[in-house]
PDB file of C-alpha atoms in Angstrom:
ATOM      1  CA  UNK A 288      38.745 190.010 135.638  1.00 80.00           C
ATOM      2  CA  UNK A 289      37.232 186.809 136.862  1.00 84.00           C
ATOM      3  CA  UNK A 290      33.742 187.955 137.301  1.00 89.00           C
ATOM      4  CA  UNK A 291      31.909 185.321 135.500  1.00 89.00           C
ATOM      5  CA  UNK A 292      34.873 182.724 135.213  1.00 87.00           C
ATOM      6  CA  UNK A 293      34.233 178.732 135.841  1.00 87.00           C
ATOM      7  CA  UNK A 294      35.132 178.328 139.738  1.00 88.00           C
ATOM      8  CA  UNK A 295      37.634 175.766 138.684  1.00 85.00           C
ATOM      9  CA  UNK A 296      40.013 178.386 136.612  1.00 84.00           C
ATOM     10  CA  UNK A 297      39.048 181.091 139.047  1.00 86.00           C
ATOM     11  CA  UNK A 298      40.855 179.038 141.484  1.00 86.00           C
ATOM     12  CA  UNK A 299      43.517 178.175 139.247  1.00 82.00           C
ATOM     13  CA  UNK A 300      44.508 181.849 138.913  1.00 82.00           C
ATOM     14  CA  UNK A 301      43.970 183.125 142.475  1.00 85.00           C
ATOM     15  CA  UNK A 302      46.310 179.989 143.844  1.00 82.00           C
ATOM     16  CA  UNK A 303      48.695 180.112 140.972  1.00 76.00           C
ATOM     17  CA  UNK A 304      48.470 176.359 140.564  1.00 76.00           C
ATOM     18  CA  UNK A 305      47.250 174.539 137.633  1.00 73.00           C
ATOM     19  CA  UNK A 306      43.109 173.539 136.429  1.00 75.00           C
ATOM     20  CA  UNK A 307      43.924 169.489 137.050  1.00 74.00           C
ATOM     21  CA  UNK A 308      45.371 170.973 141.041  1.00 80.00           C
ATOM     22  CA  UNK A 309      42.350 173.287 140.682  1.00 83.00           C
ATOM     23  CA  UNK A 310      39.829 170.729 139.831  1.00 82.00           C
ATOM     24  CA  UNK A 311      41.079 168.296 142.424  1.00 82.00           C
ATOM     25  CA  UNK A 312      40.650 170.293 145.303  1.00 86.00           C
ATOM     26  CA  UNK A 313      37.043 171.466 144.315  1.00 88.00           C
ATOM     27  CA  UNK A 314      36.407 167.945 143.851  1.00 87.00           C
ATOM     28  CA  UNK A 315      37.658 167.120 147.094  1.00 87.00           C
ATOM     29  CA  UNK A 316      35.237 170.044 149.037  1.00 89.00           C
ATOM     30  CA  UNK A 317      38.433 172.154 149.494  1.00 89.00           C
ATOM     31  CA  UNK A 318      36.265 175.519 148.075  1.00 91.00           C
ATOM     32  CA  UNK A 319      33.710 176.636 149.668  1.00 91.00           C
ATOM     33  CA  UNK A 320      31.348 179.725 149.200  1.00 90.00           C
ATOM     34  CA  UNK A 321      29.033 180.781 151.750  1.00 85.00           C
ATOM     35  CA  UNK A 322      29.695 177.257 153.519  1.00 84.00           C
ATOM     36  CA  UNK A 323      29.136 175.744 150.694  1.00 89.00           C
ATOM     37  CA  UNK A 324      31.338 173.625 148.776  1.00 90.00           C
ATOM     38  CA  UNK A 325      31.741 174.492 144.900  1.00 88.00           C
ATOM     39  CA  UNK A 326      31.249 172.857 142.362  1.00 82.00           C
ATOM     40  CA  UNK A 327      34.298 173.041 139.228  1.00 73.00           C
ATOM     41  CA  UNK A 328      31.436 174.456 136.604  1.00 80.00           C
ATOM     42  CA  UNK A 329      29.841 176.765 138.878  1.00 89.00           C
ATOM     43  CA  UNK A 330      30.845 180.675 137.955  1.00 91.00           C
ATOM     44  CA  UNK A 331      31.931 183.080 140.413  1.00 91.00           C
ATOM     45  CA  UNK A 332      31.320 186.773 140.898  1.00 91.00           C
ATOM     46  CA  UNK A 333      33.031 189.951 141.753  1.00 90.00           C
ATOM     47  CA  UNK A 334      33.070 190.279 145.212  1.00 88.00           C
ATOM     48  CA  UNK A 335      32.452 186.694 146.207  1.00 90.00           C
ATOM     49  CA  UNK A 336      34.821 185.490 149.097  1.00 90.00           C
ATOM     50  CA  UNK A 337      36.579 182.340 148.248  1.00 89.00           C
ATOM     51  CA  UNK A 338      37.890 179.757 151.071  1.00 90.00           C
ATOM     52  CA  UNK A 339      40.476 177.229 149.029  1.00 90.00           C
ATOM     53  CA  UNK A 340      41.472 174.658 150.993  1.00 89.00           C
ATOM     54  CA  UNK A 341      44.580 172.924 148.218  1.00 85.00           C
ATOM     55  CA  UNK A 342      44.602 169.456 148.150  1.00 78.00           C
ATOM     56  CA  UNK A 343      47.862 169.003 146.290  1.00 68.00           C
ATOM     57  CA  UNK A 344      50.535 171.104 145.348  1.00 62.00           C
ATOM     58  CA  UNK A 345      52.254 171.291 141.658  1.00 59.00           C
ATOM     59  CA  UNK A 346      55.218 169.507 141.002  1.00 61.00           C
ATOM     60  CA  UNK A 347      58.022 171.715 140.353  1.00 63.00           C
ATOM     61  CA  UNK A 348      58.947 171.684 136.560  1.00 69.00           C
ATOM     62  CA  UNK A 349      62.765 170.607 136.419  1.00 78.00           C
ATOM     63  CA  UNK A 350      65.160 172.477 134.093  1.00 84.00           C
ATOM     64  CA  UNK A 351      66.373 169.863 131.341  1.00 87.00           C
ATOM     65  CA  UNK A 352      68.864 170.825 129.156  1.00 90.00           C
ATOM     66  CA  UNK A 353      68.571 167.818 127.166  1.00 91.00           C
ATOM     67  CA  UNK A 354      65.340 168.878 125.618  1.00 92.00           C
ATOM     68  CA  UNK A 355      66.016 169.650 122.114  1.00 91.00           C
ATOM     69  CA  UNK A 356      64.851 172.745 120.175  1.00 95.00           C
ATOM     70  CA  UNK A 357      66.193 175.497 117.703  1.00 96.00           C
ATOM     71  CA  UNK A 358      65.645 179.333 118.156  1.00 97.00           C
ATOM     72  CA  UNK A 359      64.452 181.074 114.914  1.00 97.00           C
ATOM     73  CA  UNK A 360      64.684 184.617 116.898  1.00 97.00           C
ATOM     74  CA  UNK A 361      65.622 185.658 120.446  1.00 96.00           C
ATOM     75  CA  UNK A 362      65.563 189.857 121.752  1.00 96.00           C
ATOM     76  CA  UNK A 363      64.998 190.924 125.524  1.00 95.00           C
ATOM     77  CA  UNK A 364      61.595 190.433 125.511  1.00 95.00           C
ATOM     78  CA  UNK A 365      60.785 187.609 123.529  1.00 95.00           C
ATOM     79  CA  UNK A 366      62.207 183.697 121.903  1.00 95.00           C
ATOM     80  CA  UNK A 367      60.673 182.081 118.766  1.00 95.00           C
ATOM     81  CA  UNK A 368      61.121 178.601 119.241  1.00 95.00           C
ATOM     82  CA  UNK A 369      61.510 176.146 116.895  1.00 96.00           C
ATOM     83  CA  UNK A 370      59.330 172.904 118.185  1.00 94.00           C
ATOM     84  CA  UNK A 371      60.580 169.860 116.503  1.00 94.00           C
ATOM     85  CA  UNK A 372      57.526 167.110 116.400  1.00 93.00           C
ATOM     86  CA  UNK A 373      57.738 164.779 118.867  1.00 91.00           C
ATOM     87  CA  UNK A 374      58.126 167.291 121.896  1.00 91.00           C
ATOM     88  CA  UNK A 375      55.492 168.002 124.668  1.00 87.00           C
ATOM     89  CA  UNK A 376      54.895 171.818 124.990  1.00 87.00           C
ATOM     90  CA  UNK A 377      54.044 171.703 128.904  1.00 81.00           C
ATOM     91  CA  UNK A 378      54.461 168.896 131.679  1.00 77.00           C
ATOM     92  CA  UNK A 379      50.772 167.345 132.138  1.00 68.00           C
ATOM     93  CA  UNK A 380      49.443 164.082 132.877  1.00 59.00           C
ATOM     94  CA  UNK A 381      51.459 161.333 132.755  1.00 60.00           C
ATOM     95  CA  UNK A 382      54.426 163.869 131.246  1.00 69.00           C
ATOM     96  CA  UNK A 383      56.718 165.625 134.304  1.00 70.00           C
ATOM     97  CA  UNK A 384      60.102 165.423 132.035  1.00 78.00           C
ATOM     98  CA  UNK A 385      61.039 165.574 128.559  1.00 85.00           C
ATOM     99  CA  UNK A 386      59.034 168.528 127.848  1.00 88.00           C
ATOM    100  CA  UNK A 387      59.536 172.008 125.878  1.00 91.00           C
ATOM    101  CA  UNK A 388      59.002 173.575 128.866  1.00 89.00           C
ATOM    102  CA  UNK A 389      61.557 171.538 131.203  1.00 89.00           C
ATOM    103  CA  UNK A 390      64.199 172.552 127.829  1.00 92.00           C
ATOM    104  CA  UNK A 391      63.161 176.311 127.961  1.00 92.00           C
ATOM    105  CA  UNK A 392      63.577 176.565 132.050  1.00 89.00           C
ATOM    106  CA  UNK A 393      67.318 175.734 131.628  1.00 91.00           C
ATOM    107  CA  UNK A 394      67.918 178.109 128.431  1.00 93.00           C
ATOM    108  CA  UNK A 395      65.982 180.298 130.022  1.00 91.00           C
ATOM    109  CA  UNK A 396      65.751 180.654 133.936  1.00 87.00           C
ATOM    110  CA  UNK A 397      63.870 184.046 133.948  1.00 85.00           C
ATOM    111  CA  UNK A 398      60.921 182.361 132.638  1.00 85.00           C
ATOM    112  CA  UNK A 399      60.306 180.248 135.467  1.00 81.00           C
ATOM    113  CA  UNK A 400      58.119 183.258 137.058  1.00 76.00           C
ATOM    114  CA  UNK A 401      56.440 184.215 134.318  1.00 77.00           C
ATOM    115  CA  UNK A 402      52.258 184.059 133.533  1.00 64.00           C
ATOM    116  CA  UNK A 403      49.412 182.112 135.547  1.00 57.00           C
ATOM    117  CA  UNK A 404      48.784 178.072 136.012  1.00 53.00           C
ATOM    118  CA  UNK A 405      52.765 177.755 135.417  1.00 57.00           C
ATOM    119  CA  UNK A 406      52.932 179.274 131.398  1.00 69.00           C
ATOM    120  CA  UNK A 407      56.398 179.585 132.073  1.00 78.00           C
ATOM    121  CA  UNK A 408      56.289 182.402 129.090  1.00 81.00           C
ATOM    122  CA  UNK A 409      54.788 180.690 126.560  1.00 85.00           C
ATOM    123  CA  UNK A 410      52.214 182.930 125.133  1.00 83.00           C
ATOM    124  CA  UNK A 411      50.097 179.795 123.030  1.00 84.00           C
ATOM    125  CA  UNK A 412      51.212 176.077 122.365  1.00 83.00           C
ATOM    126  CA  UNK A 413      50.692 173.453 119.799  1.00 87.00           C
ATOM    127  CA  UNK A 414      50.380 169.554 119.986  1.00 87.00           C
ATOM    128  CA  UNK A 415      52.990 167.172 120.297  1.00 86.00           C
ATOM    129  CA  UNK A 416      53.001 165.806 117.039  1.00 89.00           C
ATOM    130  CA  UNK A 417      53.186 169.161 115.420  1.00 90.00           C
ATOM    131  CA  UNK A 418      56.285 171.172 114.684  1.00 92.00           C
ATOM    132  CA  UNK A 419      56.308 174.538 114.385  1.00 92.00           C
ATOM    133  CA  UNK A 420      56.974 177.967 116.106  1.00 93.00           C
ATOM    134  CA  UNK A 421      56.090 179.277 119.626  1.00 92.00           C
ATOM    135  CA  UNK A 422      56.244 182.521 121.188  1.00 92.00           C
ATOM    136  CA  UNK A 423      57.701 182.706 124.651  1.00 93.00           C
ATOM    137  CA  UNK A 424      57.896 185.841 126.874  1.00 91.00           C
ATOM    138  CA  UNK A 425      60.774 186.765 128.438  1.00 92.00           C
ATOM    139  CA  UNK A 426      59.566 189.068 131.006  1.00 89.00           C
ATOM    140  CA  UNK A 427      55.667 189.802 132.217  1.00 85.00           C
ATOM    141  CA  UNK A 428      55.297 193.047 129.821  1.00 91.00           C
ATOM    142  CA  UNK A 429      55.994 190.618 127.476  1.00 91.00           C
ATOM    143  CA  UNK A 430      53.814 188.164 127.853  1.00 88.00           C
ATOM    144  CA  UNK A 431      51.053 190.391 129.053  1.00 88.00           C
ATOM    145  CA  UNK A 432      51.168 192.355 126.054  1.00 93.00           C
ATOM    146  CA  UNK A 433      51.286 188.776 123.760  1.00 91.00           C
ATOM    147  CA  UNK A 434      48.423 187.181 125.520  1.00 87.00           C
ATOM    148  CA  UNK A 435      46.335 190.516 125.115  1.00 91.00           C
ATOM    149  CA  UNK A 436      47.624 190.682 121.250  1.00 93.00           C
ATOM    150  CA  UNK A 437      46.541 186.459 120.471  1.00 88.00           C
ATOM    151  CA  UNK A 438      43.026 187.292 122.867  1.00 88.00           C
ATOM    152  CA  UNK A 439      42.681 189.995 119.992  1.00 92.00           C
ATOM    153  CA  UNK A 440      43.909 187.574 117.002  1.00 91.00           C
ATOM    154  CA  UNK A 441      46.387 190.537 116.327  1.00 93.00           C
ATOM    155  CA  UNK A 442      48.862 187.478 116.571  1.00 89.00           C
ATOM    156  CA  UNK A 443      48.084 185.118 113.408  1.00 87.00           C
ATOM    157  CA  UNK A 444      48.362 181.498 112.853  1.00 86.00           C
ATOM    158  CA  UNK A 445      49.293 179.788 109.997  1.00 88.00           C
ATOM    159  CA  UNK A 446      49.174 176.040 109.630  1.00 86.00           C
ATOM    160  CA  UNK A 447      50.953 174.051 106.624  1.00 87.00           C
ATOM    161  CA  UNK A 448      49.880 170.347 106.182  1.00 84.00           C
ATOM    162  CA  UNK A 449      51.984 167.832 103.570  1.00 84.00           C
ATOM    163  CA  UNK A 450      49.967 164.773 102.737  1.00 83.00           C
ATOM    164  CA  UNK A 451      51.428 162.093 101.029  1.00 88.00           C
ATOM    165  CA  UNK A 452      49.560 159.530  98.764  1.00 89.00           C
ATOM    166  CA  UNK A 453      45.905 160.145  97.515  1.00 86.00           C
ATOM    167  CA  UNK A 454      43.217 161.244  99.644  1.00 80.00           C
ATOM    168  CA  UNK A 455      39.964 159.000  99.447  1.00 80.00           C
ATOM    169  CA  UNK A 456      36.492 160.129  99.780  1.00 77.00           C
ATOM    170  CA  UNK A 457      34.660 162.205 102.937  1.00 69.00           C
ATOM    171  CA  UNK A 458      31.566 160.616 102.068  1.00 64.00           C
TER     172      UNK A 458
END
């Protein structure tokens, strides 16, 4: 499945850590193919050997149950949250706590395990100004199945924008 992939998300997958861990330890000379060390853009190819060398590990993501959201629809397999604006989806740069994420983990142990670079479930995301609905996996059927389904736009998006005031000119 990664024949072809950047070396950086290659080694993102294979590790189970995220791109910016990924990125740093290519960076650092930590992969190396053939004796050589890899560079983040370079592709890799089926039957390549790999030696990854991790510079840093991942913070764990702490549960927070302070992290506000609402759930539009919850089964065994899958949550539809309700994202207010204002909330981080995942922990990145700069943002450890205070996330969706963080809130989901301590709804929702089970998802801790669930889908590469630490998806913890969720199946797409949206920016942090934006509110809307996200689809989170409970278990890896689940999420397998939903990544497959959005990879094949079976899963649709719809976006709603309210302006207020008068919109100039785009010239």
């Amino acid at each position: 499945d990664l024949d072809g992939t950047r070396a950086d998300r290659a080694v993102a997958v294979l590790c189970g850590v995220s791109r910016r861990i990924a990125r740093s330890t290519i960076e650092a000379g930590g992969v190396m193919r053939d004796g050589r060390a890899l560079a983040g853009s370079e592709r890799v190819a089926e039957g390549e050997v790999l030696d990854v060398d991790l510079v840093a590990k991942e913070e764990p993501t702490v549960p927070d149950a302070s992290v506000s959201f609402g759930v539009a629809f919850e089964d065994d397999d899958v949550i539809v949250v309700d994202k207010p604006a204002g909330v981080v989806v995942h922990p990145g740069a700069g943002r450890a706590y205070g996330t969706l994420a963080n809130g989901l983990l301590a709804q929702y142990p089970e998802i801790a395990v669930l889908g590469p670079e630490h998806r913890w479930g969720l199946v797409h995301r949206i920016d942090r100004d934006t509110s809307g609905l996200l689809i989170v996996a409970r278990n890896e059927r689940a999420f397998d199945q939903l990544q497959a389904a959005l990879k094949e736009r079976e899963i649709k998006r719809v976006y709603l924008a309210l302006v207020a005031g008068r919109l100039g000119s785009a010239t």
